[in-house]
Short mmCIF file of C-alpha atoms in Angstrom, two decimals:
data_model
loop_
_atom_site.label_atom_id
_atom_site.label_comp_id
_atom_site.label_asym_id
_atom_site.label_seq_id
_atom_site.Cartn_x
_atom_site.Cartn_y
_atom_site.Cartn_z
CA MET A 1 -15.23 5.45 3.56
CA ALA A 2 -18.17 6.75 1.54
CA GLU A 3 -18.42 3.76 -0.78
CA GLN A 4 -20.53 0.70 -0.03
CA ALA A 5 -18.39 -2.28 0.89
CA THR A 6 -18.33 -5.88 2.07
CA VAL A 7 -16.20 -6.44 5.19
CA TRP A 8 -14.59 -9.88 5.68
CA PRO A 9 -13.75 -11.40 9.09
CA ASP A 10 -10.00 -10.86 8.47
CA GLY A 11 -10.59 -7.11 8.12
CA VAL A 12 -10.31 -7.00 4.32
CA ILE A 13 -12.91 -4.72 2.78
CA ASP A 14 -14.20 -5.29 -0.77
CA VAL A 15 -15.34 -1.95 -2.21
CA ILE A 16 -18.51 -2.56 -4.25
CA GLU A 17 -19.58 0.98 -5.21
CA GLY A 18 -18.00 4.28 -6.12
CA PRO A 19 -14.75 5.08 -7.91
CA TRP A 20 -12.86 2.27 -6.14
CA ALA A 21 -15.39 -0.50 -6.88
CA GLY A 22 -13.52 -3.76 -7.47
CA TRP A 23 -10.64 -2.74 -5.21
CA ARG A 24 -9.91 -3.89 -1.65
CA THR A 25 -8.59 -2.13 1.44
CA TRP A 26 -7.77 -2.91 5.04
CA GLY A 27 -9.97 -0.07 6.24
CA GLU A 28 -9.27 1.01 9.81
CA LEU A 29 -6.79 -1.81 10.56
CA ASP A 30 -3.92 0.71 10.64
CA ALA A 31 -4.97 4.10 12.02
CA PHE A 32 -2.04 5.98 10.46
CA GLU A 33 -2.59 4.54 6.98
CA SER A 34 -6.31 5.30 7.33
CA MET A 35 -5.50 8.91 8.18
CA VAL A 36 -3.13 9.32 5.22
CA GLY A 37 -5.13 7.22 2.73
CA PRO A 38 -7.37 5.52 2.10
CA PHE A 39 -5.17 3.21 0.04
CA TYR A 40 -6.51 0.35 -2.10
CA TRP A 41 -5.20 -2.89 -3.62
CA ARG A 42 -6.35 -5.60 -6.02
CA ALA A 43 -4.97 -8.54 -7.93
CA GLY A 44 -4.74 -8.21 -11.70
CA ALA A 45 -5.61 -10.92 -14.20
CA ASP A 46 -2.01 -12.16 -13.89
CA GLY A 47 -2.34 -12.36 -10.09
CA ALA A 48 0.05 -9.45 -9.52
CA ILE A 49 -1.01 -7.05 -6.76
CA ARG A 50 -1.54 -3.39 -7.69
CA CYS A 51 -2.11 -0.66 -5.12
CA ALA A 52 -3.55 2.80 -5.72
CA PHE A 53 -4.96 6.02 -4.34
CA ARG A 54 -5.79 9.47 -5.66
CA ALA A 55 -3.43 12.33 -4.70
CA GLU A 56 -5.33 15.08 -2.87
CA PRO A 57 -4.31 18.63 -1.86
CA ARG A 58 -3.90 17.38 1.74
CA HIS A 59 -1.08 15.10 0.56
CA MET A 60 1.01 17.99 -0.83
CA ASN A 61 3.99 19.72 0.79
CA ALA A 62 4.73 23.46 0.79
CA SER A 63 6.22 23.17 -2.73
CA GLY A 64 2.91 21.86 -4.07
CA PHE A 65 4.07 18.28 -4.65
CA MET A 66 3.25 15.13 -2.69
CA HIS A 67 4.98 14.99 0.68
CA GLY A 68 7.74 12.38 0.75
CA GLY A 69 6.29 10.90 3.93
CA CYS A 70 3.00 10.25 2.15
CA LEU A 71 4.79 8.49 -0.72
CA MET A 72 6.79 6.38 1.73
CA THR A 73 3.68 5.48 3.76
CA PHE A 74 1.96 4.35 0.56
CA ALA A 75 5.06 2.36 -0.49
CA ASP A 76 5.14 0.62 2.90
CA TYR A 77 1.41 -0.23 2.60
CA SER A 78 2.02 -1.48 -0.94
CA ALA A 79 4.94 -3.68 0.12
CA PHE A 80 2.71 -5.58 2.54
CA ALA A 81 -0.03 -5.96 -0.08
CA ILE A 82 2.52 -7.18 -2.65
CA GLY A 83 4.06 -9.54 -0.07
CA MET A 84 0.77 -11.01 1.24
CA SER A 85 1.26 -14.42 -0.33
CA ALA A 86 4.76 -14.79 1.16
CA LEU A 87 3.77 -13.35 4.54
CA GLY A 88 0.78 -15.66 4.92
CA ASP A 89 -1.29 -15.27 8.06
CA ASP A 90 1.69 -14.17 10.13
CA TRP A 91 1.66 -10.70 11.68
CA SER A 92 4.61 -8.75 10.31
CA VAL A 93 6.45 -5.46 10.63
CA THR A 94 8.81 -3.40 8.50
CA ALA A 95 12.39 -4.32 9.41
CA ALA A 96 14.08 -2.25 6.68
CA PHE A 97 12.82 0.31 4.19
CA ASN A 98 14.79 1.92 1.35
CA ALA A 99 13.40 4.46 -1.09
CA GLU A 100 14.57 6.67 -3.92
CA PHE A 101 12.47 9.63 -5.02
CA VAL A 102 12.59 9.66 -8.81
CA GLY A 103 9.73 12.01 -9.74
CA ALA A 104 7.19 14.46 -8.37
CA VAL A 105 3.48 13.81 -7.75
CA SER A 106 0.87 16.53 -8.24
CA ALA A 107 -2.59 16.79 -6.72
CA GLY A 108 -5.16 14.83 -8.72
CA ALA A 109 -2.69 12.21 -9.95
CA LEU A 110 -3.54 8.53 -9.82
CA VAL A 111 -0.79 7.09 -7.63
CA GLU A 112 -0.15 3.37 -8.16
CA ALA A 113 2.36 0.79 -6.98
CA GLY A 114 3.36 -2.66 -8.10
CA GLY A 115 6.25 -4.92 -7.37
CA GLU A 116 7.41 -8.38 -6.48
CA VAL A 117 8.58 -10.61 -3.69
CA ILE A 118 12.30 -11.17 -4.21
CA ARG A 119 12.57 -13.87 -1.56
CA GLY A 120 10.35 -15.23 1.15
CA GLY A 121 11.87 -17.06 4.08
CA ARG A 122 10.78 -18.37 7.48
CA SER A 123 11.01 -14.98 9.16
CA LEU A 124 12.01 -12.39 6.52
CA VAL A 125 10.36 -11.43 3.23
CA PHE A 126 12.19 -9.21 0.73
CA ILE A 127 9.97 -7.03 -1.47
CA ARG A 128 10.70 -4.39 -4.10
CA GLY A 129 8.44 -2.08 -6.02
CA LEU A 130 7.78 1.10 -7.93
CA VAL A 131 5.29 3.89 -7.22
CA THR A 132 4.04 5.82 -10.24
CA ALA A 133 1.95 8.97 -10.68
CA ASP A 134 -0.25 8.91 -13.78
CA GLY A 135 2.15 6.25 -15.10
CA ASP A 136 5.38 8.18 -14.51
CA PRO A 137 7.90 6.80 -11.96
CA ALA A 138 7.80 8.65 -8.63
CA LEU A 139 9.46 6.38 -6.02
CA SER A 140 11.35 3.10 -6.15
CA PHE A 141 11.44 1.11 -2.92
CA SER A 142 12.58 -2.06 -1.23
CA VAL A 143 11.27 -3.46 2.03
CA VAL A 144 12.29 -6.27 4.34
CA ALA A 145 9.24 -7.48 6.26
CA LYS A 146 9.78 -9.45 9.47
CA LYS A 147 7.22 -12.01 10.52
CA ALA A 148 6.50 -11.36 14.19
CA ALA A 149 4.09 -12.16 16.99
CA ARG A 150 1.35 -9.56 17.32
CA ARG A 151 1.64 -7.30 20.35
CA SER A 152 -1.34 -5.72 22.04
#
Protein backbone atom coordinates (compact mmCIF):
# COMPACT_ATOMS: atom_id res chain seq x y z
CA MET A 1 0.00 0.00 0.00
CA ALA A 2 1.57 3.26 -1.16
CA GLU A 3 -0.53 5.53 1.05
CA GLN A 4 0.45 6.51 4.58
CA ALA A 5 -1.68 4.76 7.16
CA THR A 6 -2.29 4.14 10.85
CA VAL A 7 -2.38 0.44 11.79
CA TRP A 8 -4.50 -0.60 14.80
CA PRO A 9 -3.77 -3.65 17.00
CA ASP A 10 -6.79 -5.51 15.52
CA GLY A 11 -5.27 -5.22 12.04
CA VAL A 12 -7.55 -2.42 10.82
CA ILE A 13 -5.63 0.16 8.81
CA ASP A 14 -6.80 3.80 8.62
CA VAL A 15 -5.60 5.31 5.34
CA ILE A 16 -4.51 8.91 6.03
CA GLU A 17 -3.03 9.98 2.67
CA GLY A 18 -3.62 9.41 -1.01
CA PRO A 19 -6.82 8.76 -2.96
CA TRP A 20 -8.23 6.48 -0.23
CA ALA A 21 -7.64 8.87 2.70
CA GLY A 22 -10.50 8.50 5.18
CA TRP A 23 -11.11 4.87 4.25
CA ARG A 24 -10.08 1.74 6.15
CA THR A 25 -8.80 -1.66 5.09
CA TRP A 26 -7.70 -4.93 6.65
CA GLY A 27 -4.40 -4.80 4.79
CA GLU A 28 -2.60 -8.13 4.62
CA LEU A 29 -5.03 -9.97 6.95
CA ASP A 30 -6.33 -12.02 4.00
CA ALA A 31 -3.62 -12.79 1.43
CA PHE A 32 -6.07 -13.53 -1.39
CA GLU A 33 -8.06 -10.32 -0.89
CA SER A 34 -4.78 -8.39 -0.72
CA MET A 35 -3.71 -9.90 -4.04
CA VAL A 36 -7.01 -9.06 -5.75
CA GLY A 37 -7.56 -5.67 -4.05
CA PRO A 38 -6.78 -3.66 -2.15
CA PHE A 39 -10.37 -3.16 -1.03
CA TYR A 40 -11.50 -0.39 1.34
CA TRP A 41 -14.43 0.32 3.66
CA ARG A 42 -15.79 3.16 5.78
CA ALA A 43 -18.89 4.11 7.71
CA GLY A 44 -21.03 6.89 6.30
CA ALA A 45 -22.66 9.64 8.32
CA ASP A 46 -25.66 7.33 8.80
CA GLY A 47 -23.38 4.56 10.11
CA ALA A 48 -23.90 2.38 7.04
CA ILE A 49 -20.76 0.63 5.79
CA ARG A 50 -19.64 1.33 2.22
CA CYS A 51 -16.86 -0.60 0.50
CA ALA A 52 -14.93 0.42 -2.60
CA PHE A 53 -12.00 -0.11 -4.93
CA ARG A 54 -10.92 1.11 -8.35
CA ALA A 55 -11.23 -1.36 -11.27
CA GLU A 56 -7.85 -1.90 -12.92
CA PRO A 57 -6.87 -3.65 -16.18
CA ARG A 58 -5.61 -6.62 -14.10
CA HIS A 59 -9.19 -7.19 -12.89
CA MET A 60 -10.57 -7.64 -16.43
CA ASN A 61 -11.37 -10.90 -18.24
CA ALA A 62 -10.67 -11.72 -21.89
CA SER A 63 -13.84 -9.83 -22.92
CA GLY A 64 -12.50 -6.63 -21.37
CA PHE A 65 -14.91 -6.54 -18.43
CA MET A 66 -14.27 -7.28 -14.76
CA HIS A 67 -13.78 -10.98 -14.06
CA GLY A 68 -16.73 -12.47 -12.18
CA GLY A 69 -14.36 -13.94 -9.60
CA CYS A 70 -13.06 -10.47 -8.79
CA LEU A 71 -16.60 -9.14 -8.31
CA MET A 72 -17.49 -12.08 -6.08
CA THR A 73 -14.31 -11.70 -4.02
CA PHE A 74 -15.14 -8.03 -3.47
CA ALA A 75 -18.75 -8.90 -2.57
CA ASP A 76 -17.53 -11.45 -0.01
CA TYR A 77 -15.14 -8.86 1.49
CA SER A 78 -17.98 -6.33 1.55
CA ALA A 79 -20.37 -8.74 3.29
CA PHE A 80 -17.97 -9.10 6.21
CA ALA A 81 -17.46 -5.33 6.43
CA ILE A 82 -21.23 -4.75 6.30
CA GLY A 83 -21.78 -7.49 8.90
CA MET A 84 -19.04 -6.37 11.35
CA SER A 85 -21.44 -5.12 14.00
CA ALA A 86 -23.42 -8.39 14.02
CA LEU A 87 -20.31 -10.58 13.82
CA GLY A 88 -18.60 -8.83 16.73
CA ASP A 89 -15.15 -10.08 17.68
CA ASP A 90 -15.92 -13.63 16.58
CA TRP A 91 -13.86 -15.16 13.77
CA SER A 92 -16.21 -16.07 10.94
CA VAL A 93 -16.33 -17.76 7.56
CA THR A 94 -18.61 -17.72 4.53
CA ALA A 95 -21.15 -20.53 4.88
CA ALA A 96 -23.24 -19.61 1.82
CA PHE A 97 -22.79 -17.13 -1.01
CA ASN A 98 -25.31 -16.25 -3.72
CA ALA A 99 -24.73 -13.72 -6.48
CA GLU A 100 -26.44 -12.43 -9.59
CA PHE A 101 -24.45 -10.55 -12.22
CA VAL A 102 -26.62 -7.65 -13.33
CA GLY A 103 -24.16 -5.40 -15.18
CA ALA A 104 -20.63 -5.16 -16.55
CA VAL A 105 -17.68 -3.32 -14.98
CA SER A 106 -15.04 -1.60 -17.10
CA ALA A 107 -11.47 -0.71 -16.18
CA GLY A 108 -11.28 2.62 -14.36
CA ALA A 109 -14.73 2.33 -12.78
CA LEU A 110 -15.25 3.09 -9.11
CA VAL A 111 -16.63 -0.17 -7.74
CA GLU A 112 -18.67 0.21 -4.54
CA ALA A 113 -20.80 -2.01 -2.33
CA GLY A 114 -23.35 -1.41 0.37
CA GLY A 115 -25.92 -3.53 2.07
CA GLU A 116 -27.48 -4.61 5.32
CA VAL A 117 -27.59 -7.31 7.93
CA ILE A 118 -30.90 -9.12 7.52
CA ARG A 119 -30.56 -11.11 10.73
CA GLY A 120 -27.83 -11.75 13.24
CA GLY A 121 -27.99 -14.81 15.44
CA ARG A 122 -25.73 -16.70 17.84
CA SER A 123 -23.84 -18.48 15.09
CA LEU A 124 -25.17 -17.26 11.72
CA VAL A 125 -25.41 -13.76 10.25
CA PHE A 126 -27.43 -13.12 7.08
CA ILE A 127 -26.22 -10.24 4.91
CA ARG A 128 -27.33 -8.87 1.54
CA GLY A 129 -25.88 -6.19 -0.68
CA LEU A 130 -25.36 -4.60 -4.04
CA VAL A 131 -22.12 -3.90 -5.92
CA THR A 132 -22.18 -0.94 -8.31
CA ALA A 133 -19.77 0.38 -10.93
CA ASP A 134 -19.82 4.17 -11.27
CA GLY A 135 -23.27 4.00 -9.66
CA ASP A 136 -24.76 1.37 -11.99
CA PRO A 137 -25.75 -2.04 -10.53
CA ALA A 138 -23.21 -4.78 -11.31
CA LEU A 139 -23.80 -7.62 -8.81
CA SER A 140 -26.42 -8.37 -6.18
CA PHE A 141 -25.39 -10.77 -3.44
CA SER A 142 -26.40 -12.49 -0.24
CA VAL A 143 -24.07 -14.13 2.26
CA VAL A 144 -24.52 -16.30 5.31
CA ALA A 145 -21.55 -15.83 7.64
CA LYS A 146 -20.85 -18.50 10.25
CA LYS A 147 -19.18 -17.52 13.50
CA ALA A 148 -16.40 -20.03 14.06
CA ALA A 149 -13.28 -20.69 16.10
CA ARG A 150 -10.13 -19.51 14.35
CA ARG A 151 -7.92 -22.29 13.01
CA SER A 152 -4.18 -21.95 12.65
